[in-house]
Every structure is written in C-alpha cells, then in structure tokens.
Amino acid sequence: MVVDKKRLEIILSKAPRFPSPRKDLEQYPTSSRVASYLLWTAYLKNDIEGLVVADLGCGTGVLSLGALMMGARDVICVDIDCSALQIAKEWIASHDFSNFEVLCSDVNMVNLRNIDTVIMNPPFGVYRRGMDILFLKKALELASRSVYSIHKFNVESHNLILKIADDQNFDVELLAVDYMEIPQIYEDHVKRVHRFKIALYRFRKRVR
Ligand code: SAH
C-alpha cells in the first residue's frame, strides 16, 4: 500500500532543513517536487518496492523516507554529517518506520552488500570538484540493480557520466532535465536564488 504522487510530495515537502548547511559538504536539500518525481519513477520501474535501497548522502532524509513510503523493504541512509543523520533518523521514525538503518560515514569508505537500488542527490561537485563522480562510482559499485541520481547538467558532465556507466556495465536513461533553485544560504552567493540545470538519471545494470 503505497502513497500517491501528490501525497508523497506533500509529505516530503515537510522534510527538515539542514540547521546550518555546510558549504564544504554541499548540503542542498532536494525539492519535494523533484524528490517525488524521482521516487515515483523508480517505483513504477519496479526498482523500489520490496527491495533494499541505499540513500547515499541522505542529508535530512527526504529520499530515504520517500523510498520507505514507496514500499522499500529496507533503507540504508548514509551521510558523513552525523548531525544531519540524527535529524533524518528522528524524522523517519516519526512516520512510524523502523525498517531503516543510518550509517555515519564518508561514502567512499562504505562497503555494503545486498543493495538493490541506490537513490541519491549527491553533492554537485562544485565546491569539491569531482565529488559527484565519486558518489556515482560508489553507487554503481554498490547497486546490483539500478541507481537513480541527480547531477548538474551540462554536455561535459553528461558525457563523463555516460562513459563511467558504460565502464561499470550500466545502461543510462536520462529521465528528466529540470531546474533546481538553491536559496541564498551561503554568504558568497550573489543572487538570492541560484538557478541551474539538473538531470535525473537512471542507471540500470546490464544483464550479462
Ligand atoms: N540527499 C539529501 C541531501 C543532498 S545534499 C537531499 O536530497 O536532501 C548532499 C549530502 O551529501 C549532504 O547531506 C552532505 O552532508 C552529504 N555528503 C557530502 N559529502 C559526503 C561524503 N563524502 N560522504 C557522505 N556524505 C556526504
């Protein structure tokens, strides 16, 4: 019994904020609209229900809770920021889920078995160049079935993503190109809202 897309979006719109967002960790929450689109799509493609899902760089837990609401068997929430993870833990538990675990770790140190699907909105790799690609490589290493991920969208990074996926034996589906707006939360952003293009990707492991 899963929730419909509108209801999912409403619930996810109440995700806790990062109390003091860390620029070095690129802590930008996913909008509930994008999150519910990603989760609903993954659900329709049979990549969530009854499966073990990992949320890498889960922050305050918006994608993790969404995956549980879409029927994931277990969710593993990973973040390097233990205080964000504590917020995620409390928020998810307040929705009466207990089939999740939190893991406070640098994603590059994580070694998990039995993950079917990875869902993530990783750092965009703007502040720490290449972090988006490190997350993607780790996700493709962990997932035995599929990966859903959000990346900044430009030709250069799109081509790099295609190459990495191919090297790791995954097919790539570009699900949507959208805009993301980041409110001015860091002192050196000039505009009040920073708007940039993002792409939602699905990576599906090839059957050999
Ligand atoms: N997925 C969340 C948060 C996105 S912001 C959401 O959709 O709202 C990116 C997240 O990645 C932050 O929570 C940040 O703490 C985490 N992060 C950054 N570097 C990390 C690393 N090396 N290992 C694990 N998590 C990391």
PDB file of C-alpha atoms and ligand atoms in Angstrom:
ATOM      1  CA  MET A   1       0.000   0.000   0.000  1.00  0.00           C
ATOM      2  CA  VAL A   2       1.938   2.998  -1.253  1.00  0.00           C
ATOM      3  CA  VAL A   3       1.005   6.658  -1.346  1.00  0.00           C
ATOM      4  CA  ASP A   4       0.053   8.543  -4.489  1.00  0.00           C
ATOM      5  CA  LYS A   5       2.470  11.020  -6.004  1.00  0.00           C
ATOM      6  CA  LYS A   6       0.747  14.162  -4.769  1.00  0.00           C
ATOM      7  CA  ARG A   7       0.554  12.909  -1.204  1.00  0.00           C
ATOM      8  CA  LEU A   8       4.178  11.805  -1.367  1.00  0.00           C
ATOM      9  CA  GLU A   9       5.175  15.306  -2.467  1.00  0.00           C
ATOM     10  CA  ILE A  10       3.193  16.904   0.348  1.00  0.00           C
ATOM     11  CA  ILE A  11       4.808  14.725   2.988  1.00  0.00           C
ATOM     12  CA  LEU A  12       8.281  15.208   1.547  1.00  0.00           C
ATOM     13  CA  SER A  13       7.773  18.974   1.466  1.00  0.00           C
ATOM     14  CA  LYS A  14       7.935  18.817   5.274  1.00  0.00           C
ATOM     15  CA  ALA A  15      11.476  17.405   5.265  1.00  0.00           C
ATOM     16  CA  PRO A  16      13.609  19.049   7.939  1.00  0.00           C
ATOM     17  CA  ARG A  17      16.049  21.700   6.775  1.00  0.00           C
ATOM     18  CA  PHE A  18      19.761  21.497   7.422  1.00  0.00           C
ATOM     19  CA  PRO A  19      20.036  23.594  10.623  1.00  0.00           C
ATOM     20  CA  SER A  20      23.317  25.154   9.488  1.00  0.00           C
ATOM     21  CA  PRO A  21      24.106  23.985   5.955  1.00  0.00           C
ATOM     22  CA  ARG A  22      27.767  23.147   5.388  1.00  0.00           C
ATOM     23  CA  LYS A  23      29.163  24.556   2.222  1.00  0.00           C
ATOM     24  CA  ASP A  24      32.071  22.107   2.159  1.00  0.00           C
ATOM     25  CA  LEU A  25      29.562  19.226   2.080  1.00  0.00           C
ATOM     26  CA  GLU A  26      27.278  20.927  -0.489  1.00  0.00           C
ATOM     27  CA  GLN A  27      24.225  20.487   1.688  1.00  0.00           C
ATOM     28  CA  TYR A  28      21.364  21.441  -0.609  1.00  0.00           C
ATOM     29  CA  PRO A  29      18.084  19.638   0.055  1.00  0.00           C
ATOM     30  CA  THR A  30      16.203  18.155  -2.884  1.00  0.00           C
ATOM     31  CA  SER A  31      12.912  19.880  -3.587  1.00  0.00           C
ATOM     32  CA  SER A  32       9.888  17.747  -2.792  1.00  0.00           C
ATOM     33  CA  ARG A  33       8.770  18.038  -6.415  1.00  0.00           C
ATOM     34  CA  VAL A  34      11.998  16.560  -7.770  1.00  0.00           C
ATOM     35  CA  ALA A  35      12.199  14.005  -4.952  1.00  0.00           C
ATOM     36  CA  SER A  36       8.677  12.717  -5.527  1.00  0.00           C
ATOM     37  CA  TYR A  37       9.228  12.546  -9.291  1.00  0.00           C
ATOM     38  CA  LEU A  38      12.414  10.507  -8.796  1.00  0.00           C
ATOM     39  CA  LEU A  39      10.822   8.148  -6.277  1.00  0.00           C
ATOM     40  CA  TRP A  40       7.609   7.696  -8.167  1.00  0.00           C
ATOM     41  CA  THR A  41       9.520   6.903 -11.362  1.00  0.00           C
ATOM     42  CA  ALA A  42      11.697   4.379  -9.526  1.00  0.00           C
ATOM     43  CA  TYR A  43       8.608   2.797  -8.071  1.00  0.00           C
ATOM     44  CA  LEU A  44       6.916   2.463 -11.482  1.00  0.00           C
ATOM     45  CA  LYS A  45      10.042   0.827 -12.865  1.00  0.00           C
ATOM     46  CA  ASN A  46       9.951  -1.758 -10.056  1.00  0.00           C
ATOM     47  CA  ASP A  47      13.181  -0.502  -8.540  1.00  0.00           C
ATOM     48  CA  ILE A  48      11.899   0.162  -5.000  1.00  0.00           C
ATOM     49  CA  GLU A  49       9.034  -1.952  -3.739  1.00  0.00           C
ATOM     50  CA  GLY A  50      10.216  -4.939  -1.716  1.00  0.00           C
ATOM     51  CA  LEU A  51      13.870  -4.077  -2.335  1.00  0.00           C
ATOM     52  CA  VAL A  52      16.874  -2.923  -0.313  1.00  0.00           C
ATOM     53  CA  VAL A  53      17.585   0.712  -1.088  1.00  0.00           C
ATOM     54  CA  ALA A  54      20.582   2.841  -0.098  1.00  0.00           C
ATOM     55  CA  ASP A  55      20.431   6.645   0.013  1.00  0.00           C
ATOM     56  CA  LEU A  56      23.981   7.994  -0.307  1.00  0.00           C
ATOM     57  CA  GLY A  57      24.453  11.483   1.136  1.00  0.00           C
ATOM     58  CA  CYS A  58      20.958  11.277   2.578  1.00  0.00           C
ATOM     59  CA  GLY A  59      21.125  14.585   4.449  1.00  0.00           C
ATOM     60  CA  THR A  60      17.963  15.035   6.466  1.00  0.00           C
ATOM     61  CA  GLY A  61      16.350  12.037   4.818  1.00  0.00           C
ATOM     62  CA  VAL A  62      13.942  13.223   2.141  1.00  0.00           C
ATOM     63  CA  LEU A  63      14.728  10.445  -0.361  1.00  0.00           C
ATOM     64  CA  SER A  64      15.057   7.810   2.370  1.00  0.00           C
ATOM     65  CA  LEU A  65      11.619   8.482   3.792  1.00  0.00           C
ATOM     66  CA  GLY A  66      10.191   8.614   0.279  1.00  0.00           C
ATOM     67  CA  ALA A  67      11.671   5.204  -0.563  1.00  0.00           C
ATOM     68  CA  LEU A  68      10.138   3.728   2.569  1.00  0.00           C
ATOM     69  CA  MET A  69       6.781   5.217   1.658  1.00  0.00           C
ATOM     70  CA  MET A  70       7.056   3.647  -1.782  1.00  0.00           C
ATOM     71  CA  GLY A  71       7.452   0.229  -0.206  1.00  0.00           C
ATOM     72  CA  ALA A  72      11.191  -0.386   0.117  1.00  0.00           C
ATOM     73  CA  ARG A  73      11.930  -3.430   2.258  1.00  0.00           C
ATOM     74  CA  ASP A  74      14.897  -1.743   3.931  1.00  0.00           C
ATOM     75  CA  VAL A  75      16.585   1.605   3.532  1.00  0.00           C
ATOM     76  CA  ILE A  76      20.179   2.368   4.458  1.00  0.00           C
ATOM     77  CA  CYS A  77      20.782   6.068   4.975  1.00  0.00           C
ATOM     78  CA  VAL A  78      24.402   7.159   4.627  1.00  0.00           C
ATOM     79  CA  ASP A  79      25.867  10.583   5.329  1.00  0.00           C
ATOM     80  CA  ILE A  80      29.172  11.952   6.549  1.00  0.00           C
ATOM     81  CA  ASP A  81      27.366  14.540   8.693  1.00  0.00           C
ATOM     82  CA  CYS A  82      26.237  12.688  11.810  1.00  0.00           C
ATOM     83  CA  SER A  83      24.048  15.575  12.976  1.00  0.00           C
ATOM     84  CA  ALA A  84      22.056  15.598   9.707  1.00  0.00           C
ATOM     85  CA  LEU A  85      21.718  11.857  10.043  1.00  0.00           C
ATOM     86  CA  GLN A  86      20.308  12.218  13.545  1.00  0.00           C
ATOM     87  CA  ILE A  87      17.667  14.604  12.172  1.00  0.00           C
ATOM     88  CA  ALA A  88      16.875  12.121   9.393  1.00  0.00           C
ATOM     89  CA  LYS A  89      16.574   9.300  11.888  1.00  0.00           C
ATOM     90  CA  GLU A  90      14.091  11.160  14.071  1.00  0.00           C
ATOM     91  CA  TRP A  91      12.043  12.414  11.129  1.00  0.00           C
ATOM     92  CA  ILE A  92      11.762   8.985   9.505  1.00  0.00           C
ATOM     93  CA  ALA A  93      10.940   7.306  12.824  1.00  0.00           C
ATOM     94  CA  SER A  94       8.200   9.890  13.411  1.00  0.00           C
ATOM     95  CA  HIS A  95       6.480   8.401  10.347  1.00  0.00           C
ATOM     96  CA  ASP A  96       6.409   5.006  12.074  1.00  0.00           C
ATOM     97  CA  PHE A  97       9.080   3.294  10.011  1.00  0.00           C
ATOM     98  CA  SER A  98      11.641   1.059  11.661  1.00  0.00           C
ATOM     99  CA  ASN A  99      12.957  -0.794   8.601  1.00  0.00           C
ATOM    100  CA  PHE A 100      15.877   1.566   8.047  1.00  0.00           C
ATOM    101  CA  GLU A 101      19.423   1.987   9.297  1.00  0.00           C
ATOM    102  CA  VAL A 102      21.656   5.007   9.459  1.00  0.00           C
ATOM    103  CA  LEU A 103      25.348   4.901   8.736  1.00  0.00           C
ATOM    104  CA  CYS A 104      27.531   7.884   9.549  1.00  0.00           C
ATOM    105  CA  SER A 105      30.416   7.557   7.142  1.00  0.00           C
ATOM    106  CA  ASP A 106      32.243   9.060   4.224  1.00  0.00           C
ATOM    107  CA  VAL A 107      30.547   7.444   1.268  1.00  0.00           C
ATOM    108  CA  ASN A 108      33.910   6.442  -0.157  1.00  0.00           C
ATOM    109  CA  MET A 109      34.551   4.216   2.860  1.00  0.00           C
ATOM    110  CA  VAL A 110      31.231   2.430   2.641  1.00  0.00           C
ATOM    111  CA  ASN A 111      31.177  -1.221   1.803  1.00  0.00           C
ATOM    112  CA  LEU A 112      27.661  -2.626   1.787  1.00  0.00           C
ATOM    113  CA  ARG A 113      26.343  -5.848   0.400  1.00  0.00           C
ATOM    114  CA  ASN A 114      22.899  -6.752  -0.889  1.00  0.00           C
ATOM    115  CA  ILE A 115      21.899  -3.306  -2.101  1.00  0.00           C
ATOM    116  CA  ASP A 116      19.414  -3.497  -4.956  1.00  0.00           C
ATOM    117  CA  THR A 117      18.896   0.176  -5.697  1.00  0.00           C
ATOM    118  CA  VAL A 118      20.757   3.354  -4.823  1.00  0.00           C
ATOM    119  CA  ILE A 119      18.845   6.635  -4.802  1.00  0.00           C
ATOM    120  CA  MET A 120      20.737   9.833  -4.220  1.00  0.00           C
ATOM    121  CA  ASN A 121      21.082  13.514  -4.646  1.00  0.00           C
ATOM    122  CA  PRO A 122      24.818  13.752  -4.127  1.00  0.00           C
ATOM    123  CA  PRO A 123      26.964  16.868  -3.769  1.00  0.00           C
ATOM    124  CA  PHE A 124      27.129  18.568  -7.172  1.00  0.00           C
ATOM    125  CA  GLY A 125      30.901  18.622  -7.163  1.00  0.00           C
ATOM    126  CA  VAL A 126      31.064  22.386  -7.481  1.00  0.00           C
ATOM    127  CA  TYR A 127      32.747  23.108  -4.170  1.00  0.00           C
ATOM    128  CA  ARG A 128      34.683  19.863  -4.083  1.00  0.00           C
ATOM    129  CA  ARG A 129      35.364  19.082  -7.683  1.00  0.00           C
ATOM    130  CA  GLY A 130      34.711  15.514  -8.665  1.00  0.00           C
ATOM    131  CA  MET A 131      32.646  14.599  -5.609  1.00  0.00           C
ATOM    132  CA  ASP A 132      29.555  13.965  -7.782  1.00  0.00           C
ATOM    133  CA  ILE A 133      31.541  11.475  -9.825  1.00  0.00           C
ATOM    134  CA  LEU A 134      32.969   9.750  -6.740  1.00  0.00           C
ATOM    135  CA  PHE A 135      29.419   9.275  -5.464  1.00  0.00           C
ATOM    136  CA  LEU A 136      28.302   7.916  -8.812  1.00  0.00           C
ATOM    137  CA  LYS A 137      31.163   5.421  -8.992  1.00  0.00           C
ATOM    138  CA  LYS A 138      30.382   4.216  -5.486  1.00  0.00           C
ATOM    139  CA  ALA A 139      26.664   3.910  -6.248  1.00  0.00           C
ATOM    140  CA  LEU A 140      27.347   1.861  -9.382  1.00  0.00           C
ATOM    141  CA  GLU A 141      29.682  -0.350  -7.374  1.00  0.00           C
ATOM    142  CA  LEU A 142      27.067  -0.997  -4.666  1.00  0.00           C
ATOM    143  CA  ALA A 143      23.840  -1.379  -6.642  1.00  0.00           C
ATOM    144  CA  SER A 144      23.061  -4.777  -8.069  1.00  0.00           C
ATOM    145  CA  ARG A 145      20.064  -3.470  -9.978  1.00  0.00           C
ATOM    146  CA  SER A 146      19.743   0.267 -10.501  1.00  0.00           C
ATOM    147  CA  VAL A 147      20.842   3.740  -9.466  1.00  0.00           C
ATOM    148  CA  TYR A 148      18.808   6.957  -9.520  1.00  0.00           C
ATOM    149  CA  SER A 149      20.836  10.103  -9.210  1.00  0.00           C
ATOM    150  CA  ILE A 150      20.637  13.844  -9.694  1.00  0.00           C
ATOM    151  CA  HIS A 151      23.525  15.724 -11.300  1.00  0.00           C
ATOM    152  CA  LYS A 152      24.215  19.175 -12.581  1.00  0.00           C
ATOM    153  CA  PHE A 153      23.554  19.083 -16.301  1.00  0.00           C
ATOM    154  CA  ASN A 154      25.990  20.110 -18.984  1.00  0.00           C
ATOM    155  CA  VAL A 155      27.449  18.364 -22.016  1.00  0.00           C
ATOM    156  CA  GLU A 156      30.784  17.679 -20.391  1.00  0.00           C
ATOM    157  CA  SER A 157      29.439  16.015 -17.274  1.00  0.00           C
ATOM    158  CA  HIS A 158      26.760  14.181 -19.274  1.00  0.00           C
ATOM    159  CA  ASN A 159      29.427  12.591 -21.474  1.00  0.00           C
ATOM    160  CA  LEU A 160      31.547  11.686 -18.470  1.00  0.00           C
ATOM    161  CA  ILE A 161      28.549  10.073 -16.782  1.00  0.00           C
ATOM    162  CA  LEU A 162      27.785   8.016 -19.903  1.00  0.00           C
ATOM    163  CA  LYS A 163      31.362   6.784 -20.019  1.00  0.00           C
ATOM    164  CA  ILE A 164      31.543   5.842 -16.344  1.00  0.00           C
ATOM    165  CA  ALA A 165      28.256   3.968 -16.539  1.00  0.00           C
ATOM    166  CA  ASP A 166      29.352   2.086 -19.625  1.00  0.00           C
ATOM    167  CA  ASP A 167      32.663   1.143 -17.984  1.00  0.00           C
ATOM    168  CA  GLN A 168      30.749  -0.249 -14.999  1.00  0.00           C
ATOM    169  CA  ASN A 169      28.314  -2.141 -17.183  1.00  0.00           C
ATOM    170  CA  PHE A 170      25.233   0.033 -16.699  1.00  0.00           C
ATOM    171  CA  ASP A 171      22.805   1.423 -19.278  1.00  0.00           C
ATOM    172  CA  VAL A 172      21.830   5.054 -18.819  1.00  0.00           C
ATOM    173  CA  GLU A 173      18.410   6.607 -19.128  1.00  0.00           C
ATOM    174  CA  LEU A 174      18.086  10.379 -18.904  1.00  0.00           C
ATOM    175  CA  LEU A 175      14.765  10.667 -17.084  1.00  0.00           C
ATOM    176  CA  ALA A 176      14.366  14.415 -16.985  1.00  0.00           C
ATOM    177  CA  VAL A 177      16.164  17.710 -17.220  1.00  0.00           C
ATOM    178  CA  ASP A 178      14.939  20.260 -14.760  1.00  0.00           C
ATOM    179  CA  TYR A 179      15.969  23.314 -12.869  1.00  0.00           C
ATOM    180  CA  MET A 180      16.940  23.446  -9.296  1.00  0.00           C
ATOM    181  CA  GLU A 181      16.792  26.566  -7.246  1.00  0.00           C
ATOM    182  CA  ILE A 182      19.026  26.956  -4.304  1.00  0.00           C
ATOM    183  CA  PRO A 183      18.140  29.675  -1.871  1.00  0.00           C
ATOM    184  CA  GLN A 184      20.902  32.015  -0.898  1.00  0.00           C
ATOM    185  CA  ILE A 185      22.156  30.289   2.176  1.00  0.00           C
ATOM    186  CA  TYR A 186      25.854  30.939   1.811  1.00  0.00           C
ATOM    187  CA  GLU A 187      27.263  34.391   2.217  1.00  0.00           C
ATOM    188  CA  ASP A 188      29.144  34.484  -1.105  1.00  0.00           C
ATOM    189  CA  HIS A 189      26.194  33.743  -3.394  1.00  0.00           C
ATOM    190  CA  VAL A 190      25.366  36.988  -5.104  1.00  0.00           C
ATOM    191  CA  LYS A 191      21.848  36.194  -6.271  1.00  0.00           C
ATOM    192  CA  ARG A 192      19.078  35.475  -3.827  1.00  0.00           C
ATOM    193  CA  VAL A 193      18.224  32.291  -5.671  1.00  0.00           C
ATOM    194  CA  HIS A 194      20.737  30.354  -7.702  1.00  0.00           C
ATOM    195  CA  ARG A 195      19.007  28.509 -10.564  1.00  0.00           C
ATOM    196  CA  PHE A 196      20.774  25.846 -12.566  1.00  0.00           C
ATOM    197  CA  LYS A 197      20.050  22.854 -14.767  1.00  0.00           C
ATOM    198  CA  ILE A 198      19.976  19.406 -13.278  1.00  0.00           C
ATOM    199  CA  ALA A 199      19.448  15.993 -14.801  1.00  0.00           C
ATOM    200  CA  LEU A 200      17.795  12.964 -13.280  1.00  0.00           C
ATOM    201  CA  TYR A 201      19.384   9.755 -14.392  1.00  0.00           C
ATOM    202  CA  ARG A 202      18.515   6.124 -14.078  1.00  0.00           C
ATOM    203  CA  PHE A 203      21.323   3.596 -14.392  1.00  0.00           C
ATOM    204  CA  ARG A 204      20.292   0.030 -14.966  1.00  0.00           C
ATOM    205  CA  LYS A 205      22.755  -2.820 -14.603  1.00  0.00           C
ATOM    206  CA  ARG A 206      23.151  -4.827 -17.782  1.00  0.00           C
ATOM    207  CA  VAL A 207      22.368  -8.470 -17.551  1.00  0.00           C
ATOM    208  CA  ARG A 208      25.417 -10.292 -18.803  1.00  0.00           C
TER     209      ARG A 208
HETATM  210  N1  SAH B   1      20.213  13.757  -0.333  1.00  0.00           N
HETATM  211  C1  SAH B   1      19.829  14.866   0.529  1.00  0.00           C
HETATM  212  C2  SAH B   1      20.962  15.846   0.729  1.00  0.00           C
HETATM  213  C3  SAH B   1      21.614  16.376  -0.512  1.00  0.00           C
HETATM  214  S1  SAH B   1      22.983  17.453  -0.126  1.00  0.00           S
HETATM  215  C4  SAH B   1      18.597  15.515  -0.051  1.00  0.00           C
HETATM  216  O1  SAH B   1      18.218  15.100  -1.123  1.00  0.00           O
HETATM  217  O2  SAH B   1      18.023  16.414   0.533  1.00  0.00           O
HETATM  218  C5  SAH B   1      24.380  16.359  -0.229  1.00  0.00           C
HETATM  219  C6  SAH B   1      24.577  15.498   1.016  1.00  0.00           C
HETATM  220  O3  SAH B   1      25.785  14.740   0.867  1.00  0.00           O
HETATM  221  C7  SAH B   1      24.730  16.266   2.322  1.00  0.00           C
HETATM  222  O4  SAH B   1      23.844  15.765   3.285  1.00  0.00           O
HETATM  223  C8  SAH B   1      26.189  16.030   2.748  1.00  0.00           C
HETATM  224  O5  SAH B   1      26.381  16.004   4.154  1.00  0.00           O
HETATM  225  C9  SAH B   1      26.461  14.677   2.108  1.00  0.00           C
HETATM  226  N2  SAH B   1      27.880  14.421   1.843  1.00  0.00           N
HETATM  227  C10 SAH B   1      28.796  15.274   1.305  1.00  0.00           C
HETATM  228  N3  SAH B   1      29.985  14.665   1.176  1.00  0.00           N
HETATM  229  C11 SAH B   1      29.833  13.396   1.641  1.00  0.00           C
HETATM  230  C12 SAH B   1      30.690  12.264   1.758  1.00  0.00           C
HETATM  231  N4  SAH B   1      31.976  12.320   1.365  1.00  0.00           N
HETATM  232  N5  SAH B   1      30.196  11.118   2.257  1.00  0.00           N
HETATM  233  C13 SAH B   1      28.897  11.032   2.657  1.00  0.00           C
HETATM  234  N6  SAH B   1      28.029  12.076   2.577  1.00  0.00           N
HETATM  235  C14 SAH B   1      28.488  13.228   2.071  1.00  0.00           C
END
